[in-house]
Short mmCIF file of C-alpha atoms in Angstrom, two decimals:
data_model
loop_
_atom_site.label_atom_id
_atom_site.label_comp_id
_atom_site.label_asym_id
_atom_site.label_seq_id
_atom_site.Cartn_x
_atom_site.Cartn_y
_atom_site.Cartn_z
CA UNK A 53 -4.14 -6.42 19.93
CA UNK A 54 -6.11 -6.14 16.93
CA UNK A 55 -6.54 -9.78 15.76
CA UNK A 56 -7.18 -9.39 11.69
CA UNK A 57 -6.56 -13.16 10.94
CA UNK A 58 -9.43 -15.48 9.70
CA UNK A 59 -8.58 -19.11 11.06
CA UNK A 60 -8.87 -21.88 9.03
CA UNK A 61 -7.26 -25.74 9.59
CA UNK A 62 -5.97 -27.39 6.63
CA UNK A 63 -9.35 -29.45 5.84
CA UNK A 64 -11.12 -26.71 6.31
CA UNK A 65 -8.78 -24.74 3.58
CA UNK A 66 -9.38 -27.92 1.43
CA UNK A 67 -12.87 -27.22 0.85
CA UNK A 68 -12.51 -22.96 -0.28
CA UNK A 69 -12.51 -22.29 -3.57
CA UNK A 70 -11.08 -18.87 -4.11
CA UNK A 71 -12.54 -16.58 -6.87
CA UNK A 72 -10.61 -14.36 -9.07
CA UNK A 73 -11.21 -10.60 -8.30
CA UNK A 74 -8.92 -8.90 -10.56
CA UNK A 75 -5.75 -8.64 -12.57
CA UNK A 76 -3.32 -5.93 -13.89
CA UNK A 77 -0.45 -5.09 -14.74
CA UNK A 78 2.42 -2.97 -13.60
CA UNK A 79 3.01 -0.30 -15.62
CA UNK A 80 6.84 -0.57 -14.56
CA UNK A 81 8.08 -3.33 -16.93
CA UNK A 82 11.96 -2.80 -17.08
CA UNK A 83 12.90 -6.18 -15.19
CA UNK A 84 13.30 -9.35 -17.30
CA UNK A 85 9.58 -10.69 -17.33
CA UNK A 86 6.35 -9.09 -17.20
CA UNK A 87 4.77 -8.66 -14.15
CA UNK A 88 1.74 -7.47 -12.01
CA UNK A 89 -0.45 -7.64 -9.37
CA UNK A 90 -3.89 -10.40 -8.52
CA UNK A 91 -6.54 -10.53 -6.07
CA UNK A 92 -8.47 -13.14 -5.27
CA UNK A 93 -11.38 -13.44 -2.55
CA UNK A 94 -13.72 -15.91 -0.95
CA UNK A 95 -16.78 -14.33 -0.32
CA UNK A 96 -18.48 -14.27 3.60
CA UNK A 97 -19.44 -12.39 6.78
CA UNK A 98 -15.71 -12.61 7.47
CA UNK A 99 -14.23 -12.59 3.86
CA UNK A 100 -10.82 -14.10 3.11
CA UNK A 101 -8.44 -11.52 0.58
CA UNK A 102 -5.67 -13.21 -0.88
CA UNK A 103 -3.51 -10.67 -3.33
CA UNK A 104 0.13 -11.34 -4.68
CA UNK A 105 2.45 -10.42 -7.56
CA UNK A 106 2.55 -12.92 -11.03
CA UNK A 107 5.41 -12.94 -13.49
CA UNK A 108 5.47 -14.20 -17.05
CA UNK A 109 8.18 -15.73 -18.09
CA UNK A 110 8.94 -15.18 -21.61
CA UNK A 111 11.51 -18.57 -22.40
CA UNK A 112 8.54 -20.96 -20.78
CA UNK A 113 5.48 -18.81 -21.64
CA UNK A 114 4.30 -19.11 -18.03
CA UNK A 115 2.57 -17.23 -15.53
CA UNK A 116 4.15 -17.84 -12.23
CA UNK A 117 3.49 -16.62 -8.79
CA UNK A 118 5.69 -14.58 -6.41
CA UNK A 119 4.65 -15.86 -3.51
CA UNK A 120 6.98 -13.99 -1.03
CA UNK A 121 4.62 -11.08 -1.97
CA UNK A 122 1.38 -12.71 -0.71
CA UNK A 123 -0.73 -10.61 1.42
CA UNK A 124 -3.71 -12.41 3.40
CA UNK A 125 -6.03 -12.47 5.95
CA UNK A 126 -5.63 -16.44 6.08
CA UNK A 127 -3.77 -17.82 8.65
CA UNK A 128 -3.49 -21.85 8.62
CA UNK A 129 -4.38 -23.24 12.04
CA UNK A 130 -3.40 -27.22 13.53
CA UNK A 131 -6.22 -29.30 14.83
CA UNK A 132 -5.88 -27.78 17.97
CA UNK A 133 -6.61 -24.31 16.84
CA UNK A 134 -2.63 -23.33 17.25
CA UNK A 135 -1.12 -21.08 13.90
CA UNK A 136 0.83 -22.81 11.89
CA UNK A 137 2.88 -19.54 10.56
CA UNK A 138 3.07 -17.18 7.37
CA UNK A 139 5.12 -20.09 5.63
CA UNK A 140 2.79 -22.93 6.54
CA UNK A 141 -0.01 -20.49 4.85
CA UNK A 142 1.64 -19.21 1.84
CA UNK A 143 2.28 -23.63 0.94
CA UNK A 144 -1.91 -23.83 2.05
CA UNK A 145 -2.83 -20.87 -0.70
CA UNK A 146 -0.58 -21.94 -3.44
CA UNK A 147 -1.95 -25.31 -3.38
CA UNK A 148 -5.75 -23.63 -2.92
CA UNK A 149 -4.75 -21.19 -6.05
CA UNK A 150 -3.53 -24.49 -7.96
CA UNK A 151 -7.03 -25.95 -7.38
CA UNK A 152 -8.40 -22.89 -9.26
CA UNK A 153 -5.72 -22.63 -12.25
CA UNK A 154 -5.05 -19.19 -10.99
CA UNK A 155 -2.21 -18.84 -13.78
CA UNK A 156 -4.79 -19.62 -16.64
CA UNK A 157 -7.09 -16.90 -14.94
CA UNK A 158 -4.58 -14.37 -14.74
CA UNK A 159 -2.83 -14.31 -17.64
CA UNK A 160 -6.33 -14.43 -19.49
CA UNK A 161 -7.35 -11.30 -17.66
CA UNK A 162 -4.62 -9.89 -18.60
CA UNK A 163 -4.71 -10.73 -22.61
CA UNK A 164 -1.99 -12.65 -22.15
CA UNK A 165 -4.24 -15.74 -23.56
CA UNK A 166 -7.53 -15.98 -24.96
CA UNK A 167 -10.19 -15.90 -22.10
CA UNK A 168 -10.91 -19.54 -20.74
CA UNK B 25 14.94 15.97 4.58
CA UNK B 26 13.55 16.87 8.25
CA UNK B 27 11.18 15.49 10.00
CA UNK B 28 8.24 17.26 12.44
CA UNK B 29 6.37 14.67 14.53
CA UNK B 30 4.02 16.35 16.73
CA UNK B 31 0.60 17.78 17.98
CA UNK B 32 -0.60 20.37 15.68
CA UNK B 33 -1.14 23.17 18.43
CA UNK B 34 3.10 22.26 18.93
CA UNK B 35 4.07 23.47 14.85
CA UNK B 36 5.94 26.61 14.44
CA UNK B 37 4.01 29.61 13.24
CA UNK B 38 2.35 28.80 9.90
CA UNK B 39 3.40 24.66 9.66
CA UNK B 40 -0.32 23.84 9.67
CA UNK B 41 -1.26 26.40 7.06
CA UNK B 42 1.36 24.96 4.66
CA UNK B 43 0.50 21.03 5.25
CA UNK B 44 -2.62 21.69 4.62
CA UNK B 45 -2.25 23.10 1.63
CA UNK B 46 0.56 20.55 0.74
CA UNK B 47 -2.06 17.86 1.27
CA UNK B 48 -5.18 19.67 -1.12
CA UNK B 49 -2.19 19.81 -3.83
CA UNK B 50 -1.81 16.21 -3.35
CA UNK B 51 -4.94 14.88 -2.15
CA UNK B 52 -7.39 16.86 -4.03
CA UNK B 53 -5.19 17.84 -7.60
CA UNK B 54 -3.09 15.51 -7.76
CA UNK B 55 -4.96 12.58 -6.78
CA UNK B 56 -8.41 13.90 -7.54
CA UNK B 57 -9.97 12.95 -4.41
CA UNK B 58 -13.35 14.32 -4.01
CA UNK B 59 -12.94 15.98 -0.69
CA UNK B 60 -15.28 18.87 0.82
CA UNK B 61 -12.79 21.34 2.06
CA UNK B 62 -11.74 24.76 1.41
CA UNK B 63 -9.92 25.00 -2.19
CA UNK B 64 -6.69 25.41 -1.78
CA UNK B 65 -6.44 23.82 1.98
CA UNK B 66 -7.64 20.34 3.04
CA UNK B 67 -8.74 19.71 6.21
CA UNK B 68 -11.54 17.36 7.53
CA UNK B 69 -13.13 16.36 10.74
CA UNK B 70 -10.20 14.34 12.14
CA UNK B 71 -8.05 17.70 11.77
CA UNK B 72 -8.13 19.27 15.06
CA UNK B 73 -5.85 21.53 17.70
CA UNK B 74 -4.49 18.17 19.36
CA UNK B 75 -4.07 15.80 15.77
CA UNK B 76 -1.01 14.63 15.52
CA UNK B 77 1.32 14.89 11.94
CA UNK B 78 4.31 14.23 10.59
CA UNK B 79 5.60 16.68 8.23
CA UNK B 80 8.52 15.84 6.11
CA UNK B 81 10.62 18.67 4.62
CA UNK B 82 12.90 19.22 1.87
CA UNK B 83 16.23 20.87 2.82
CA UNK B 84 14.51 23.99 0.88
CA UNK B 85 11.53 23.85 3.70
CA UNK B 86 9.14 22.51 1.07
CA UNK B 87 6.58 19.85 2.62
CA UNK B 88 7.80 16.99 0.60
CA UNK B 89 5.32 14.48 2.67
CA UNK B 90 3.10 14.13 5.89
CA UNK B 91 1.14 11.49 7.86
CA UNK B 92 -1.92 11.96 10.30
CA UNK B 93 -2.05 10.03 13.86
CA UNK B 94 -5.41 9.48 15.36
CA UNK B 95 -5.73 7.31 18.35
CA UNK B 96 -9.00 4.83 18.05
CA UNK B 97 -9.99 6.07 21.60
CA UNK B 98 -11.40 9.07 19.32
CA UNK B 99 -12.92 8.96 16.04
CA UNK B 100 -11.30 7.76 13.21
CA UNK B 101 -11.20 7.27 9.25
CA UNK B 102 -11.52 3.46 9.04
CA UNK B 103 -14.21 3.45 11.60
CA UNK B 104 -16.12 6.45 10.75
CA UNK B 105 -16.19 6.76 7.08
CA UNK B 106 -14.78 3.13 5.90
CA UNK B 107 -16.25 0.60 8.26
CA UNK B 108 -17.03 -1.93 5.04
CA UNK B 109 -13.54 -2.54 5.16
CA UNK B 110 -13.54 -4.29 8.82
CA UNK B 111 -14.71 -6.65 6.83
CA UNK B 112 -17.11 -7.59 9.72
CA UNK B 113 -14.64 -6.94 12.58
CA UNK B 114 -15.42 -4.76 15.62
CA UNK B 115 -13.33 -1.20 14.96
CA UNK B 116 -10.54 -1.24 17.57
CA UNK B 117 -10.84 1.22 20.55
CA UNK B 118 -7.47 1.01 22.23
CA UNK B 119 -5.34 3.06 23.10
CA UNK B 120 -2.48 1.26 22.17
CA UNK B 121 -3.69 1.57 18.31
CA UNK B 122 -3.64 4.16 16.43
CA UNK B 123 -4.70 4.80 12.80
CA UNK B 124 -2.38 6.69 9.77
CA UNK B 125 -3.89 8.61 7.39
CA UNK B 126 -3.32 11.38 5.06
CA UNK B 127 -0.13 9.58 4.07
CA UNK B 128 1.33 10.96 1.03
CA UNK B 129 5.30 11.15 0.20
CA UNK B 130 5.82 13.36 -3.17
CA UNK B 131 6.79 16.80 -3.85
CA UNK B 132 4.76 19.14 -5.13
CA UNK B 133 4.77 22.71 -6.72
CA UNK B 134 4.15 25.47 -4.29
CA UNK B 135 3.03 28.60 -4.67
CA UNK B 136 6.71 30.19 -5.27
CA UNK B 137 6.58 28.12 -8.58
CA UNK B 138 8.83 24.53 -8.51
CA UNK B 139 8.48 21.46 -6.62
CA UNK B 140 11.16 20.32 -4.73
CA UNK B 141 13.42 17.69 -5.99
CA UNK B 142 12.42 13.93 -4.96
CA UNK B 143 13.92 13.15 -1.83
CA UNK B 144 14.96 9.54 -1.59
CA UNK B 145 12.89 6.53 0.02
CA UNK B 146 10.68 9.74 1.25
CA UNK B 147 7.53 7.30 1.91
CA UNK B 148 9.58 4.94 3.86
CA UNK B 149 11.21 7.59 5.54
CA UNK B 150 7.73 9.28 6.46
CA UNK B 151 6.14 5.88 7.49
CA UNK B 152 9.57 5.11 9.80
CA UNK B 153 8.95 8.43 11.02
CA UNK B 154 4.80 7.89 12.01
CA UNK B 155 6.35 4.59 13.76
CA UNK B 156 8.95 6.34 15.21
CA UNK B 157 6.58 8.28 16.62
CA UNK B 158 4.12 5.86 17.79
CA UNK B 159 6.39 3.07 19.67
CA UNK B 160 7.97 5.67 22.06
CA UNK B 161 3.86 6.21 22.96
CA UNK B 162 3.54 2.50 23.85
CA UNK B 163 1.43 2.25 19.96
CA UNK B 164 1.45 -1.48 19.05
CA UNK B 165 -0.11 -1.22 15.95
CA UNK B 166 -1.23 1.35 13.20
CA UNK B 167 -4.43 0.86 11.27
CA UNK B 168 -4.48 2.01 7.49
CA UNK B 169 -6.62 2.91 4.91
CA UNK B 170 -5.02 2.80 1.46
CA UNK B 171 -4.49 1.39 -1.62
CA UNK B 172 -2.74 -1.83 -2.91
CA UNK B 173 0.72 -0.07 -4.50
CA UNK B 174 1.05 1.59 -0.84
CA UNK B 175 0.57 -2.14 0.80
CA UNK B 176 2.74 -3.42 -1.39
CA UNK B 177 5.45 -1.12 -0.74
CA UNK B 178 5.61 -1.65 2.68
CA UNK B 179 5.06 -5.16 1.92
CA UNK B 180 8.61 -4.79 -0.16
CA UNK B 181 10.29 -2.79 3.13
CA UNK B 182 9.95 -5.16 5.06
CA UNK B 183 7.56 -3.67 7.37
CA UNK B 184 4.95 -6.58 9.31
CA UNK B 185 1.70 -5.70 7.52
CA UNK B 186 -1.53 -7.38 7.69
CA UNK B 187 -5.06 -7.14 5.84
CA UNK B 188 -7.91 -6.81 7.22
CA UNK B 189 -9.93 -7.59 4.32
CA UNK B 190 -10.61 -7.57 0.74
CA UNK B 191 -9.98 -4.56 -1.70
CA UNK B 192 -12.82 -2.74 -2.27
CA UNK B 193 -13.79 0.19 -5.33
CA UNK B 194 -13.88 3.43 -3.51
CA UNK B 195 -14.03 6.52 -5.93
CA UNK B 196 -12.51 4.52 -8.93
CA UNK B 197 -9.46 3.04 -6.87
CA UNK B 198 -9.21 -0.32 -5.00
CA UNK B 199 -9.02 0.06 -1.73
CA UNK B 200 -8.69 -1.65 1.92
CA UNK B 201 -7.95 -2.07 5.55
CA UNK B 202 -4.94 -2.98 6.76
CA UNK B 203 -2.60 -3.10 10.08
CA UNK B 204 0.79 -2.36 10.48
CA UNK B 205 3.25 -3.95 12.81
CA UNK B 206 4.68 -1.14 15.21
CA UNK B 207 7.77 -3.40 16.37
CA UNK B 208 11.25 -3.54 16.06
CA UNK B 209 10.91 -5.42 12.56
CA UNK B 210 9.18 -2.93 10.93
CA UNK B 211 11.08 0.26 12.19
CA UNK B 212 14.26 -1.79 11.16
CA UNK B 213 13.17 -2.65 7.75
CA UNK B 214 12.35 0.90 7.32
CA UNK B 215 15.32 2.30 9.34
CA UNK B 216 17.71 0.75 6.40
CA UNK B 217 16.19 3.66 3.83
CA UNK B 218 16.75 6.41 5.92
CA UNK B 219 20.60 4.80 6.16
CA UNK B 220 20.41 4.29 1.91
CA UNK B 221 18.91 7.85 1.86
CA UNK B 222 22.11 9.29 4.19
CA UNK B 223 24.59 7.61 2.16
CA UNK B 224 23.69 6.87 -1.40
CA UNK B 225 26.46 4.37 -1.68
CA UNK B 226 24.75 2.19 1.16
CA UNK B 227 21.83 1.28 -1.64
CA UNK B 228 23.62 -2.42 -1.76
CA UNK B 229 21.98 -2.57 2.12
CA UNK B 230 17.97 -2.13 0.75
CA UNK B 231 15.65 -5.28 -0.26
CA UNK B 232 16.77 -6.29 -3.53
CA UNK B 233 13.37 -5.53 -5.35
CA UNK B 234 13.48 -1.70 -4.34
CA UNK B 235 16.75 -1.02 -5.58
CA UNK B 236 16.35 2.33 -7.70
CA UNK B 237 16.81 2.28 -11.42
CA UNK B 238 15.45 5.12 -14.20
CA UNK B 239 12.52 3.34 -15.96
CA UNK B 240 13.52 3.56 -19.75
CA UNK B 241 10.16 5.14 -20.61
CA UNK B 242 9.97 7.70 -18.56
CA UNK B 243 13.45 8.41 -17.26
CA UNK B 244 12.10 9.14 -13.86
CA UNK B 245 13.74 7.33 -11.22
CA UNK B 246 11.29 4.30 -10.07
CA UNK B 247 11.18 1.20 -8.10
CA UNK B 248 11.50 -2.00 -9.63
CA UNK B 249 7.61 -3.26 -9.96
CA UNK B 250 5.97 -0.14 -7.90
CA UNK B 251 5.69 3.49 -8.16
CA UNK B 252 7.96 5.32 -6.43
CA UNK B 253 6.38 7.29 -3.63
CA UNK B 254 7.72 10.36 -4.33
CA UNK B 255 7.71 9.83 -8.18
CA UNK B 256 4.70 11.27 -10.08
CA UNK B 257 1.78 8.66 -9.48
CA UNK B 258 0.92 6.22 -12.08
CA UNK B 259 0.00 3.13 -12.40
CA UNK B 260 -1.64 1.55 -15.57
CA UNK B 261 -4.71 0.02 -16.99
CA UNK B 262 -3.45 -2.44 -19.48
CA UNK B 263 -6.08 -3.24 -22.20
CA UNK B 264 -3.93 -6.25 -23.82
CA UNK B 265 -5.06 -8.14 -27.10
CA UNK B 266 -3.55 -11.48 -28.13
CA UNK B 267 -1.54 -11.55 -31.60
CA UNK B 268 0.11 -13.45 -33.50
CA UNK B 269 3.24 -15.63 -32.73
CA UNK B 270 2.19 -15.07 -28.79
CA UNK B 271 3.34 -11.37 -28.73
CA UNK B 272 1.24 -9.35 -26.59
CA UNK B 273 0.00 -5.66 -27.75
CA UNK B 274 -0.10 -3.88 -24.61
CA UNK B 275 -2.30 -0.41 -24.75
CA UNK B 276 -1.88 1.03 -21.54
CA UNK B 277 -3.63 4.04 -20.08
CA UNK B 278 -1.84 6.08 -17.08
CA UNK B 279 -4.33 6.92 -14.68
CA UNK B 280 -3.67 8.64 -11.43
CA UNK B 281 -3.53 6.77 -8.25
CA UNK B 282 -4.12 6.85 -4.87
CA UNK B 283 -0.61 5.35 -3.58
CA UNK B 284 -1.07 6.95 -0.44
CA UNK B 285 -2.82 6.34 2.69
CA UNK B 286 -6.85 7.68 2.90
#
């Protein structure tokens, strides 16, 4: 089994601080908000990719994350080095993306606000 | 559509000769791949008497798609030509993985003149095939090169795929690593388009965000948020400027992309 996953426990996720690779946006814009893709790495010997889709929602003027569509090579481990799960990841990167202000990064690589 | 799954030195008379120049029509025209092969036929190193492929066919007998098997006990694309993308990981040598290439999913126009129609959920139905293919072999998992619509589309199927690493800019298109999930998930998750493809009124059974719909601009049938494999490939550079009253000019730029596998 090829094992792609980079381990990290919770503390450990604490302390990355993600960097914004790049933004776009689908050319496919016939649902009810626009939308695209992100990617954001941490740099390293063994880097960490994090990429998912983002929405703007026209009624709040808000970027917002679909987080069902995150692909990574994270995967959140206990204290005793056991994974914690997809799920118990996705919560770990939203709340390391909310460190960043990913939404204020996108949408400003995208034009959708001035950039920061 | 039919499928051919097998060893190339097992095609009918004259298979090869037309997938390969099915895949410079796609590889090299369409998606402008800088490849060194014969014009008009694509072929590389990993191309040999005992490759395996998976040729999918229109009911006309056009090659509408394809796929290329290599076990990692050989050589193979990710380790020979992309190893950046490990991302510092050993390349696998087991036989029990295997690595899909050449993956492509669109019609094309052959030599006769007109492409085929678009046959429905034709990636899905090629990638189901490839998996098919490799869990009756004992194949646990399939290694891919490819870009991020392709990822994201079997992302949206359902199918169990993982990164290896980071996208990185290979010949003006973001690419990377990643491993697919030959289990019962994934071949179920795709199994449910070859159903919807079957009976078009089963569509109601496919993940919500690939339900079909004709894209207003274009009036080519799409998938909601992602190209359509077997859709003319676009995706779009948006150059966007802020305005007044928070509207958003969008300029976009189509520009050919690789939504296939390397």
């Amino acid at each position: 089994m090829f094992d792609t996953y980079k381990r990290l426990t919770l503390p450990e996720c604490a302390e990355v601080t993600p960097n914004h690779a790049h933004s776009e946006v689908d050319d496919d814009q016939s649902g009810a908000s626009l939308q695209g893709v992100t990617e954001w790495v941490v740099a390293g010997p063994r880097a960490l990719t994090f990429g998912w889709v983002w929405a703007f929602e026209p009624n709040t003027q808000r970027v917002i994350g679909r987080w069902s569509t995150l692909s990574t090579n994270l995967m959140v481990i206990d204290s005793n080095g056991v994974d914690l799960g997809a799920e118990a990841t996705a919560r770990c990167v939203t709340a390391m993306m909310s460190r960043v202000h990913w939404e204020r990064i996108v949408a400003a690589a995208v034009g959708l606000l001035p950039e920061p | 559509m039919n499928f051919v799954s097998a060893r190339s030195n097992e095609f009918e008379p004259g298979l090869y000769d037309a997938l390969a120049r099915y895949r410079y029509r796609v590889f090299v025209e369409r998606l402008g791949w800088e490849l060194e092969t014969t014009p008009g036929y694509e072929q590389d190193q990993f191309d040999h008497e005992g490759t395996v492929h998976v040729v999918a066919r229109s009911l006309q007998g056009d090659i509408v798609g394809c796929g290329r098997l290599l076990p990692t006990t050989d050589s193979y694309l990710l380790q020979s030509v992309f190893p950046q993308l490990l991302n510092g990981l050993p390349a696998p040598r087991d036989p029990n993985i295997w690595e899909l290439s050449r993956f492509a999913a669109m019609p094309v126009k052959t030599a006769d003149g007109d492409a085929s129609a678009p046959c429905a959920h034709a990636a899905e139905r090629v990638l189901l095939q490839a998996l098919r293919f490799c869990a009756a072999r004992g194949v646990s998992q399939l290694l891919a090169v490819s870009t991020l619509p392709v990822e994201r589309l079997m992302l949206r199927a359902g199918v169990d795929v993982r990164r290896i690493g980071p996208p990185v800019m290979i010949g003006g298109q973001r690419v990377l690593a990643f491993v697919i999930g030959v289990h019962q998930q994934s071949l179920d998750a795709l199994a449910v388009f070859e159903v919807a493809a079957a009976s078009p009124h089963s569509a109601a059974l496919l993940p919500l965000q690939s339900t079909p719909f004709v894209s207003p601009v274009s009036a080519t049938p799409r998938t909601i948020g992602i190209p359509r494999i077997d859709t003319p490939a676009r995706t779009v550079r948006v150059e966007t400027t802020a305005s007044e009253h928070n509207k958003v000019e969008v300029r976009t730029r189509a520009v050919d992309h690789c939504r296939l596998a390397a």
